[in-house]
PDB file of C-alpha atoms and ligand atoms in Angstrom:
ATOM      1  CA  UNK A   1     -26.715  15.699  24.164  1.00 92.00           C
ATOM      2  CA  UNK A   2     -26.827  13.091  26.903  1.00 97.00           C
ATOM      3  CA  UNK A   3     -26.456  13.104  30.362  1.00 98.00           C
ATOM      4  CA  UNK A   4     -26.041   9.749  32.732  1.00 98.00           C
ATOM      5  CA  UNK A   5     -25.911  10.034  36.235  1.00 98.00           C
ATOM      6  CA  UNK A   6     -23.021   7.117  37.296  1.00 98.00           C
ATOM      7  CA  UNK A   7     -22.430   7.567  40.520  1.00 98.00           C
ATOM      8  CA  UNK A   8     -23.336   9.376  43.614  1.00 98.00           C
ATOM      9  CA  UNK A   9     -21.626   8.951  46.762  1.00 98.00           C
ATOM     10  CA  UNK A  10     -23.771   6.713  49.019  1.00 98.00           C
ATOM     11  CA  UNK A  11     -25.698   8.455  52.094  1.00 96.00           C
ATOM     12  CA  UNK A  12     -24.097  11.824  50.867  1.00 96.00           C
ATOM     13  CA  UNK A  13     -25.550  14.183  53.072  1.00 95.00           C
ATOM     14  CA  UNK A  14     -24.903  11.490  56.320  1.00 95.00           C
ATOM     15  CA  UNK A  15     -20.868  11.683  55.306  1.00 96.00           C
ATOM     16  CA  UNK A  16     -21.199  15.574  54.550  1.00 95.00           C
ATOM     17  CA  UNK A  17     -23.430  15.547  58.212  1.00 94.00           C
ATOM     18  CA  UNK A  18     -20.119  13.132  59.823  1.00 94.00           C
ATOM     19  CA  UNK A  19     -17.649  15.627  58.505  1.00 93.00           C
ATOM     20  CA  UNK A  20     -19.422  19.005  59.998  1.00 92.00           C
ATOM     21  CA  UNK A  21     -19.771  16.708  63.338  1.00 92.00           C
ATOM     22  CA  UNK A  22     -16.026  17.721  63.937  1.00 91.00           C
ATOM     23  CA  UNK A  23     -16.524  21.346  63.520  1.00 89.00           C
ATOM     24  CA  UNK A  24     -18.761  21.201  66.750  1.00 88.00           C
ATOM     25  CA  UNK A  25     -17.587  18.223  68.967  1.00 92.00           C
ATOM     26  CA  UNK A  26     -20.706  16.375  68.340  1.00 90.00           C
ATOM     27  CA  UNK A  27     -23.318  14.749  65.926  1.00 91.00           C
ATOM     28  CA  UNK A  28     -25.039  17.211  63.177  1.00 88.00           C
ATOM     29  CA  UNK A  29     -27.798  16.020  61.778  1.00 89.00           C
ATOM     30  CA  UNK A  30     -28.000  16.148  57.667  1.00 88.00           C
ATOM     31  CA  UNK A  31     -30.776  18.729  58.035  1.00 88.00           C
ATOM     32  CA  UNK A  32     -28.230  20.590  59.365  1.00 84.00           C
ATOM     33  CA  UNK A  33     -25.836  20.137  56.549  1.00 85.00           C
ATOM     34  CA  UNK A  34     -28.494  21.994  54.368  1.00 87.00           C
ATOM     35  CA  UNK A  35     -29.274  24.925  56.658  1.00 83.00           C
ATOM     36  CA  UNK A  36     -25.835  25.669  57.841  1.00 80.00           C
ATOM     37  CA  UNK A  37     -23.800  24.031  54.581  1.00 77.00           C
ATOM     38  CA  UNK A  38     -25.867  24.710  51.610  1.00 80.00           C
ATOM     39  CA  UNK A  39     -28.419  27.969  52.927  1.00 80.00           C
ATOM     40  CA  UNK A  40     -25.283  29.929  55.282  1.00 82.00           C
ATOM     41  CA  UNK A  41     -22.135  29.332  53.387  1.00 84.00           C
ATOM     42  CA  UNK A  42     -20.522  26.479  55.442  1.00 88.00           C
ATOM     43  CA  UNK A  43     -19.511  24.751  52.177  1.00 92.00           C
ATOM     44  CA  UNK A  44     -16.550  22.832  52.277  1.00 93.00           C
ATOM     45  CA  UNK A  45     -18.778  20.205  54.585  1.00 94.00           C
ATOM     46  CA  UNK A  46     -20.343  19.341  50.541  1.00 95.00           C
ATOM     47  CA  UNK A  47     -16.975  18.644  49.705  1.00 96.00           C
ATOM     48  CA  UNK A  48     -16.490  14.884  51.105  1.00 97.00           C
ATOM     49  CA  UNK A  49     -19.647  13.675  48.493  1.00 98.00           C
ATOM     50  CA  UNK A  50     -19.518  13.098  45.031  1.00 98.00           C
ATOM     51  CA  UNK A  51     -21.646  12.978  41.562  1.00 98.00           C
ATOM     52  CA  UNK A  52     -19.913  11.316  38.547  1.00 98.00           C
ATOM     53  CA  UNK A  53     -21.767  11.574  35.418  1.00 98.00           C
ATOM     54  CA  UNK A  54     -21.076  10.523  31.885  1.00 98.00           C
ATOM     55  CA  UNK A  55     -21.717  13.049  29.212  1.00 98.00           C
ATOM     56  CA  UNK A  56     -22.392  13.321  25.037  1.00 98.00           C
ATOM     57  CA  UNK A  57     -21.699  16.787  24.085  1.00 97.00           C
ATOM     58  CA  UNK A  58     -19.895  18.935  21.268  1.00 97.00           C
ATOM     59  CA  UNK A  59     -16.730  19.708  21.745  1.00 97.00           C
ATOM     60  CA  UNK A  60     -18.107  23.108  22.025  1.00 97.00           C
ATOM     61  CA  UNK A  61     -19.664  22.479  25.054  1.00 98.00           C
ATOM     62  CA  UNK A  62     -16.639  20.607  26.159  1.00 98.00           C
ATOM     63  CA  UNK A  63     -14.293  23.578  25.697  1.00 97.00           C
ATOM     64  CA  UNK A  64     -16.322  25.396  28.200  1.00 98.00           C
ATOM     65  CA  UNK A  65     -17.116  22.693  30.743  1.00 98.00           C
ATOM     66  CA  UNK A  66     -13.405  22.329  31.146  1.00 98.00           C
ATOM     67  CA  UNK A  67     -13.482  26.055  32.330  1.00 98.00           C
ATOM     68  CA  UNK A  68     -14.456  24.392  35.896  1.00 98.00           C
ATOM     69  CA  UNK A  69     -11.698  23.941  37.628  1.00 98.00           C
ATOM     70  CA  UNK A  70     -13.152  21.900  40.568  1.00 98.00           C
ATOM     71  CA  UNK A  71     -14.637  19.071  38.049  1.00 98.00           C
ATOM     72  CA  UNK A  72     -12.249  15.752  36.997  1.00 98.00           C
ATOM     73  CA  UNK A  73     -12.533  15.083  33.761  1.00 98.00           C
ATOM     74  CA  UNK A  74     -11.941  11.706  31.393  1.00 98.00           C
ATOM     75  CA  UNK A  75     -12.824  12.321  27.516  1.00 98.00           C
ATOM     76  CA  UNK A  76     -12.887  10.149  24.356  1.00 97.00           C
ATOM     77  CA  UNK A  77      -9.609  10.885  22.849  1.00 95.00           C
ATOM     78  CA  UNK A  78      -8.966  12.355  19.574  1.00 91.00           C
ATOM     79  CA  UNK A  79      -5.774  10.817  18.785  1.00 92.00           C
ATOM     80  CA  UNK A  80      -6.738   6.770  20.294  1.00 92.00           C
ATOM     81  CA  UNK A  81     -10.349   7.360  18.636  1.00 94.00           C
ATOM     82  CA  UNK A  82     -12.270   7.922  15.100  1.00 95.00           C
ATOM     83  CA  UNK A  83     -15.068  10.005  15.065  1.00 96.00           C
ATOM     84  CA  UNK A  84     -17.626   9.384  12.517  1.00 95.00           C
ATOM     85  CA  UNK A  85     -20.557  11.146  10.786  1.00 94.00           C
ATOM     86  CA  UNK A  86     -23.473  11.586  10.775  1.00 93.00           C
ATOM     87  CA  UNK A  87     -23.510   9.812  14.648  1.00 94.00           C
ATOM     88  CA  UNK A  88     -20.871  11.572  16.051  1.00 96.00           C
ATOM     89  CA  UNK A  89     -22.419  15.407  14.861  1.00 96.00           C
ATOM     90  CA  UNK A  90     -24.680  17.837  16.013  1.00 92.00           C
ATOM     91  CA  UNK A  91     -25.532  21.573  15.550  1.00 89.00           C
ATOM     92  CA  UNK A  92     -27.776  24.145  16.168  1.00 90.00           C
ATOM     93  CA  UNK A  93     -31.173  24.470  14.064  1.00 87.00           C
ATOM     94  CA  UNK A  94     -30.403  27.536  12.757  1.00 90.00           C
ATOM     95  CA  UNK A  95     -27.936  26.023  10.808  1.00 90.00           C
ATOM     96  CA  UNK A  96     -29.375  22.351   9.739  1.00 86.00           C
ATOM     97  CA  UNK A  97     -31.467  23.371   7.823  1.00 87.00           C
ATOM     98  CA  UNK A  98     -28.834  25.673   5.467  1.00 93.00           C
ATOM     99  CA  UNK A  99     -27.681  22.988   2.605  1.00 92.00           C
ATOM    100  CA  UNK A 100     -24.050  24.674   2.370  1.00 95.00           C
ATOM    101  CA  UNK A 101     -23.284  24.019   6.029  1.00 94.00           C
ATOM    102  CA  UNK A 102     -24.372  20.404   6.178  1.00 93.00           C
ATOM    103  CA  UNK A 103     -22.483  19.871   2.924  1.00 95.00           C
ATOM    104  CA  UNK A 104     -19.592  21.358   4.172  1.00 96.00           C
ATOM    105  CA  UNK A 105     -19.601  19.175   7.250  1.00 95.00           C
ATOM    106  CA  UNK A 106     -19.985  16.074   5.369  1.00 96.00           C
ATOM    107  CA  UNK A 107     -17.157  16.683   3.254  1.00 97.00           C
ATOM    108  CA  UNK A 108     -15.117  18.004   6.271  1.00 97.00           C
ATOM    109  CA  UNK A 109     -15.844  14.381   7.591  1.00 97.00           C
ATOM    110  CA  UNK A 110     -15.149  12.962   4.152  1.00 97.00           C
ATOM    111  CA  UNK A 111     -11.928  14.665   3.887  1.00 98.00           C
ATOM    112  CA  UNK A 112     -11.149  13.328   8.094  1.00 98.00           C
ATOM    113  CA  UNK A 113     -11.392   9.667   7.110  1.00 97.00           C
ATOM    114  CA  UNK A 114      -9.920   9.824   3.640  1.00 98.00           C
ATOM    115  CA  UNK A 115      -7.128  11.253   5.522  1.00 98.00           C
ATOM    116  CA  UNK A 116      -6.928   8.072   8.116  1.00 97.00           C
ATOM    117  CA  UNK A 117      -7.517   5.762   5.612  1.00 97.00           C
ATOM    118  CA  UNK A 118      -4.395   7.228   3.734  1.00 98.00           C
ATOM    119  CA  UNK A 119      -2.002   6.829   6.744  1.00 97.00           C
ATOM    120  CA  UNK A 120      -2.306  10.286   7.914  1.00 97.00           C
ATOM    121  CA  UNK A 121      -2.086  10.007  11.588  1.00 96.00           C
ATOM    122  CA  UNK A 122      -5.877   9.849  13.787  1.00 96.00           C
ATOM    123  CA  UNK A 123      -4.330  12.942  15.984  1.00 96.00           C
ATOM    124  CA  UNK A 124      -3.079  14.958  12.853  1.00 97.00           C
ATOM    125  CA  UNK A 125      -6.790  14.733  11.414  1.00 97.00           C
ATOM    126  CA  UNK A 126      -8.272  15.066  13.781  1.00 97.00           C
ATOM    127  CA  UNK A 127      -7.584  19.230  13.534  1.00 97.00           C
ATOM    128  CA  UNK A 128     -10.090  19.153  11.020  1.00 97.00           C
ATOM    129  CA  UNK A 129     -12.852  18.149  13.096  1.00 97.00           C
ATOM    130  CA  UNK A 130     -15.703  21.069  13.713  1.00 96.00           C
ATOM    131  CA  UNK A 131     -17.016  22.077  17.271  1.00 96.00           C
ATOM    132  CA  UNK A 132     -20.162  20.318  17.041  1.00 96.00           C
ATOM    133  CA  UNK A 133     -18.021  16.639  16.669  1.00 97.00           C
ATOM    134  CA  UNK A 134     -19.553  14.825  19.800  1.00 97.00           C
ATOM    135  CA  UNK A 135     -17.300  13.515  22.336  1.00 98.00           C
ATOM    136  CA  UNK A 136     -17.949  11.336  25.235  1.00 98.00           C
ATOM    137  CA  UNK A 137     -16.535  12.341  28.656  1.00 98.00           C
ATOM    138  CA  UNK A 138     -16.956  11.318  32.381  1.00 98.00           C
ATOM    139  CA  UNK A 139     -16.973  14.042  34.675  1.00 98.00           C
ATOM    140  CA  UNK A 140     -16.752  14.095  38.647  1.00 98.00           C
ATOM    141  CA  UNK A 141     -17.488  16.450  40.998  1.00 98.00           C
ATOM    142  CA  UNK A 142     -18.213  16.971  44.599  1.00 98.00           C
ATOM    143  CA  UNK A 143     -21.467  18.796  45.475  1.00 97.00           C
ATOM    144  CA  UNK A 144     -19.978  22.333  46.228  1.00 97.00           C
ATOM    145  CA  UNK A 145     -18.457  21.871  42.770  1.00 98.00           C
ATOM    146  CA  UNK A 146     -21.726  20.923  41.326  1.00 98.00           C
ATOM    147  CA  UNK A 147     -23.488  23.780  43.246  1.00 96.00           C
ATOM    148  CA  UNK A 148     -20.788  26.563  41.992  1.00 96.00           C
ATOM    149  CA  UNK A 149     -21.197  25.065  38.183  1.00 98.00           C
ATOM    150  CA  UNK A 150     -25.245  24.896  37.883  1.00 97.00           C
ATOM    151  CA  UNK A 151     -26.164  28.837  38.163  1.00 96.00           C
ATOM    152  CA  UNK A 152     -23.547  29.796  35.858  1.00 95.00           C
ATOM    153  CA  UNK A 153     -24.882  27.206  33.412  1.00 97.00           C
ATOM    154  CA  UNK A 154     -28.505  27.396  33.683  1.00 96.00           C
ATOM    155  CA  UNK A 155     -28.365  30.980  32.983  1.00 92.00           C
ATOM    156  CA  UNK A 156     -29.798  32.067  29.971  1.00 92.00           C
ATOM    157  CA  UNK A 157     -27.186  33.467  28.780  1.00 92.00           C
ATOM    158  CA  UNK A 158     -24.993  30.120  28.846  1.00 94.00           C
ATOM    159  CA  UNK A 159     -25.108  28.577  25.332  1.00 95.00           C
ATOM    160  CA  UNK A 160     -28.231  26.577  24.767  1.00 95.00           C
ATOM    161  CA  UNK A 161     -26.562  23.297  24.692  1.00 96.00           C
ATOM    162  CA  UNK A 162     -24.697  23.459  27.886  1.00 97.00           C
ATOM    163  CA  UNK A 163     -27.953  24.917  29.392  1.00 96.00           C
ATOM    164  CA  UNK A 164     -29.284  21.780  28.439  1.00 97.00           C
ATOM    165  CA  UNK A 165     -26.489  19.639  29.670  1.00 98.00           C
ATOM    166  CA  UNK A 166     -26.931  22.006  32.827  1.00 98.00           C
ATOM    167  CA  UNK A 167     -30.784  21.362  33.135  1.00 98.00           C
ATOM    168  CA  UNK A 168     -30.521  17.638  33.286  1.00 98.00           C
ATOM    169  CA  UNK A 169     -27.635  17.474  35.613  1.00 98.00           C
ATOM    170  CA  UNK A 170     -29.716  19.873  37.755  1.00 98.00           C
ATOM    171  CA  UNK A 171     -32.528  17.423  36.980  1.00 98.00           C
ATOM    172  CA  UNK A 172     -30.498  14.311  38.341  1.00 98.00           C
ATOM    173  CA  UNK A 173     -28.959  16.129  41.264  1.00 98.00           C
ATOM    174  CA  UNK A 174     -32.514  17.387  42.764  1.00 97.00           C
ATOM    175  CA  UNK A 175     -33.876  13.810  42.381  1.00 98.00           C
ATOM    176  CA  UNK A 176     -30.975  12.208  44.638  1.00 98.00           C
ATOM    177  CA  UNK A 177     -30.637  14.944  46.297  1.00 96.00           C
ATOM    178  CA  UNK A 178     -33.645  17.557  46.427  1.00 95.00           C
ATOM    179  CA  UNK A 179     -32.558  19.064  49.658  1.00 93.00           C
ATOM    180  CA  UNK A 180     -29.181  20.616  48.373  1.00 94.00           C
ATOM    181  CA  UNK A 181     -30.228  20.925  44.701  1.00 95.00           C
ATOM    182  CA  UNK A 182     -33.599  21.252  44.024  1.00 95.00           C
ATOM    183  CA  UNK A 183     -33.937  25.179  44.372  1.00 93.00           C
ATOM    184  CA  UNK A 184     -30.706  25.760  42.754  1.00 93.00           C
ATOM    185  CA  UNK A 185     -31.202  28.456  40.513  1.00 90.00           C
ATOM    186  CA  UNK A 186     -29.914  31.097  37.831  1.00 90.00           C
ATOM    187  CA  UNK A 187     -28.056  34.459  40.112  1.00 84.00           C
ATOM    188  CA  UNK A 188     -30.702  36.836  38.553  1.00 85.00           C
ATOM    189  CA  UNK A 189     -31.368  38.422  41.658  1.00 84.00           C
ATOM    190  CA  UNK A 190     -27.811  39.655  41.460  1.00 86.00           C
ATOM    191  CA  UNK A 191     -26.968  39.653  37.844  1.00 84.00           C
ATOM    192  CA  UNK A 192     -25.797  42.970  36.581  1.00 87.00           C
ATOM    193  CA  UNK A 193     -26.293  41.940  32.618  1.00 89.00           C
ATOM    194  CA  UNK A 194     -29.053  44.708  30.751  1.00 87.00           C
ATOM    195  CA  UNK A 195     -30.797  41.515  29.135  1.00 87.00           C
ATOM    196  CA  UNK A 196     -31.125  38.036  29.343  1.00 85.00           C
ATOM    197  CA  UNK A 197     -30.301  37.079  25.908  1.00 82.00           C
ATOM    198  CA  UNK A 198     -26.028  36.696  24.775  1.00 79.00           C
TER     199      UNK A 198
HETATM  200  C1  FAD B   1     -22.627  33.073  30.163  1.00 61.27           C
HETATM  201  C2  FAD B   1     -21.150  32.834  30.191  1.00 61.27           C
HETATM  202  C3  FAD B   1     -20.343  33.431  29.237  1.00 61.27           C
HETATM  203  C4  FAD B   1     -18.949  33.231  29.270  1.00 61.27           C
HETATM  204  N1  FAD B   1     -18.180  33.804  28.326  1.00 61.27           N
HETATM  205  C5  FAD B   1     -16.824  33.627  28.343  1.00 61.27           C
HETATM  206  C6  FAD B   1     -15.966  34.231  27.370  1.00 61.27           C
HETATM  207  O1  FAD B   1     -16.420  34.923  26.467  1.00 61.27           O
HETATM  208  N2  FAD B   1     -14.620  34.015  27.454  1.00 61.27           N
HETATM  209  C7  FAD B   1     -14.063  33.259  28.465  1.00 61.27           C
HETATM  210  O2  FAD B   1     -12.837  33.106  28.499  1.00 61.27           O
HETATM  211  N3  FAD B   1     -14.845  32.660  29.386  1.00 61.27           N
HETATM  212  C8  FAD B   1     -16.198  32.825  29.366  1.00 61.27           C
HETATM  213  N4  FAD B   1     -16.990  32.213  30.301  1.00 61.27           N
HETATM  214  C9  FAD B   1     -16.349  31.314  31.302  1.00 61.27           C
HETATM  215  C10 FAD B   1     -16.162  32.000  32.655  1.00 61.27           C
HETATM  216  O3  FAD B   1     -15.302  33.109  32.541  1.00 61.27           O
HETATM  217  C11 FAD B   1     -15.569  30.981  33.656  1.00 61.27           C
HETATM  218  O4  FAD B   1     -14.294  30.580  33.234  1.00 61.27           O
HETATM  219  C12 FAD B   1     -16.404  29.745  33.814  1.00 61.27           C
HETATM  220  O5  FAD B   1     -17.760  30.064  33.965  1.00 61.27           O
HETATM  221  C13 FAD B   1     -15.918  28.957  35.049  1.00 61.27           C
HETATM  222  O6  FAD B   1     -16.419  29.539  36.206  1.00 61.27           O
HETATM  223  P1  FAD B   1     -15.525  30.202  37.356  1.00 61.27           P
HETATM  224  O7  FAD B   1     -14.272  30.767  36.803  1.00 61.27           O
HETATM  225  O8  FAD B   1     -16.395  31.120  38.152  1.00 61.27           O
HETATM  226  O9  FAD B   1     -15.120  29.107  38.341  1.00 61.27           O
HETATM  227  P2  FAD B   1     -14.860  27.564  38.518  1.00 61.27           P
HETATM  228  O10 FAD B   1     -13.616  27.159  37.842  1.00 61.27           O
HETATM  229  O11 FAD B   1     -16.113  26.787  38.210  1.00 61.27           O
HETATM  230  O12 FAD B   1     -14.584  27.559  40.066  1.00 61.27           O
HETATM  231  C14 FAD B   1     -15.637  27.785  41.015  1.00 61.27           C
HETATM  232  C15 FAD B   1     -15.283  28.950  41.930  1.00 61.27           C
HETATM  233  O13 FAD B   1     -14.021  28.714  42.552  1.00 61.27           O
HETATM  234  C16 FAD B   1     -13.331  29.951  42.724  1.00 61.27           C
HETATM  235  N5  FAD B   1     -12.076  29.932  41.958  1.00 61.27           N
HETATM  236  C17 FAD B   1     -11.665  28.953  41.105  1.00 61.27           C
HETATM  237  N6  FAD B   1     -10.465  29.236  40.619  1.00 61.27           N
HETATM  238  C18 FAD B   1     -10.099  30.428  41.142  1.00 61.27           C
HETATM  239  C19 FAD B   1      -8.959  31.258  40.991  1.00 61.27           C
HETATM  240  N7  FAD B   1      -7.921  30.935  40.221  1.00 61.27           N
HETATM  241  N8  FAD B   1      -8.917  32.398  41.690  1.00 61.27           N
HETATM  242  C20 FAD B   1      -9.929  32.757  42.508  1.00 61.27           C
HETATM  243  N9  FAD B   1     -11.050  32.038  42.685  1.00 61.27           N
HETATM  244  C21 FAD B   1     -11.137  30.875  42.001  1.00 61.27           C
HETATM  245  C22 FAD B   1     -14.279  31.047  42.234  1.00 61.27           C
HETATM  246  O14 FAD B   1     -15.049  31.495  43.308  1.00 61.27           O
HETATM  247  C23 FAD B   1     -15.152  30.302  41.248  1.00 61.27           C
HETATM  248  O15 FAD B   1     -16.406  30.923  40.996  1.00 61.27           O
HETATM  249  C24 FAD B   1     -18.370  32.404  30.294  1.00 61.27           C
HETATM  250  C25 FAD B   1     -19.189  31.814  31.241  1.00 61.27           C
HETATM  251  C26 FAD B   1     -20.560  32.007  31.199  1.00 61.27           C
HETATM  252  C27 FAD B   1     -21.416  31.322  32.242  1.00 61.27           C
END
């Protein structure tokens, strides 16, 4: 898992600060952008920033990153693009360390390129490929779509590899930008699940 922070729209909170300027007839400060349009609900002022980051996940993870509708997405294709083992796999502990499984997933990747190599078409065998392949995307978002995607992912009840991926973007958001993001947190004070774990 690897998250890179690309790009973060320059003096973010001045342009969010510009844009909730209008709503009053005259200049808002960017402290006010936090009180009024992070702490009271005002959010569509985070809107007019952005945070691109690039991202090395399974297509697990991917599958349910996608379920954001607010985020852009660019990904490694798996028709234009090999993947290859053992660099382009990862899974869980619990199941490294089982000898069937990680034979099984060598030969699946075995079977992938033999396939290729043979003429089959990259896209055709590609439906072979398991959940923890790695893929590379590039993602953008604007800050209320980073603030609506962090509690649901940090939760403990996310899957531990997008809590990770989570974590870190958390991590990168709160250093740019500790004001909006740095006391982001999981909804437990509202949650209605019996216990923490899935
Ligand atoms: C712990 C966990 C377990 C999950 N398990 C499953 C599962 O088993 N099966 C499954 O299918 N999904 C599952 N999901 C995915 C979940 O259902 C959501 O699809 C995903 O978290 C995206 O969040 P979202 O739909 O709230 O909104 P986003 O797409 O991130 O949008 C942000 C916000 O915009 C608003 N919004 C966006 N689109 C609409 C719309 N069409 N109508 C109204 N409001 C909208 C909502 O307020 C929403 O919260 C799980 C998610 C988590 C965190």
């Amino acid at each position: 898992m690897k998250v890179e922070l690309i790009h973060l729209t320059p003096n973010a909170l001045a342009l969010c600060a510009g844009a909730m300027s209008k709503c009053y007839d005259k200049n808002v400060s960017p402290a006010s952008v936090v009180k009024y349009g992070v702490q009271s609900g005002h959010f569509s002022v985070l809107e007019h920033a952005h945070a691109t980051f690039d991202i090395e996940c399974s297509l697990a993870v991917l599958g349910q990153l996608t379920r954001h509708r607010h985020l852009s997405f660019t990904v490694k294709s798996s028709r234009g693009a090999m993947s290859h083992y053992p660099g382009d796999y990862d899974c869980p502990r619990s199941i490294q360390s089982h000898p069937s499984a990680t034979k099984h997933i060598e030969q699946t990747f075995q079977i992938y390129k033999d396939l290729i190599q043979s003429g089959v078409p990259t896209e055709d065998a590609a439906y072979l490929l398991p959940k923890g392949t790695i893929t590379k995307l590039r993602v953008t978002g604007n800050l209320r779509a980073w603030l609506e995607y962090l509690p649901k992912r940090l939760c403990l009840r996310a899957m531990p590899e997008h809590r990770e991926v989570a974590n870190e973007i958390k991590r990168l958001l709160a250093f740019e930008l500790p004001e909006v993001f740095a006391n982001v947190t999981t909804p437990c004070d509202t949650c209605k699940e019996t216990k923490c774990e899935f």
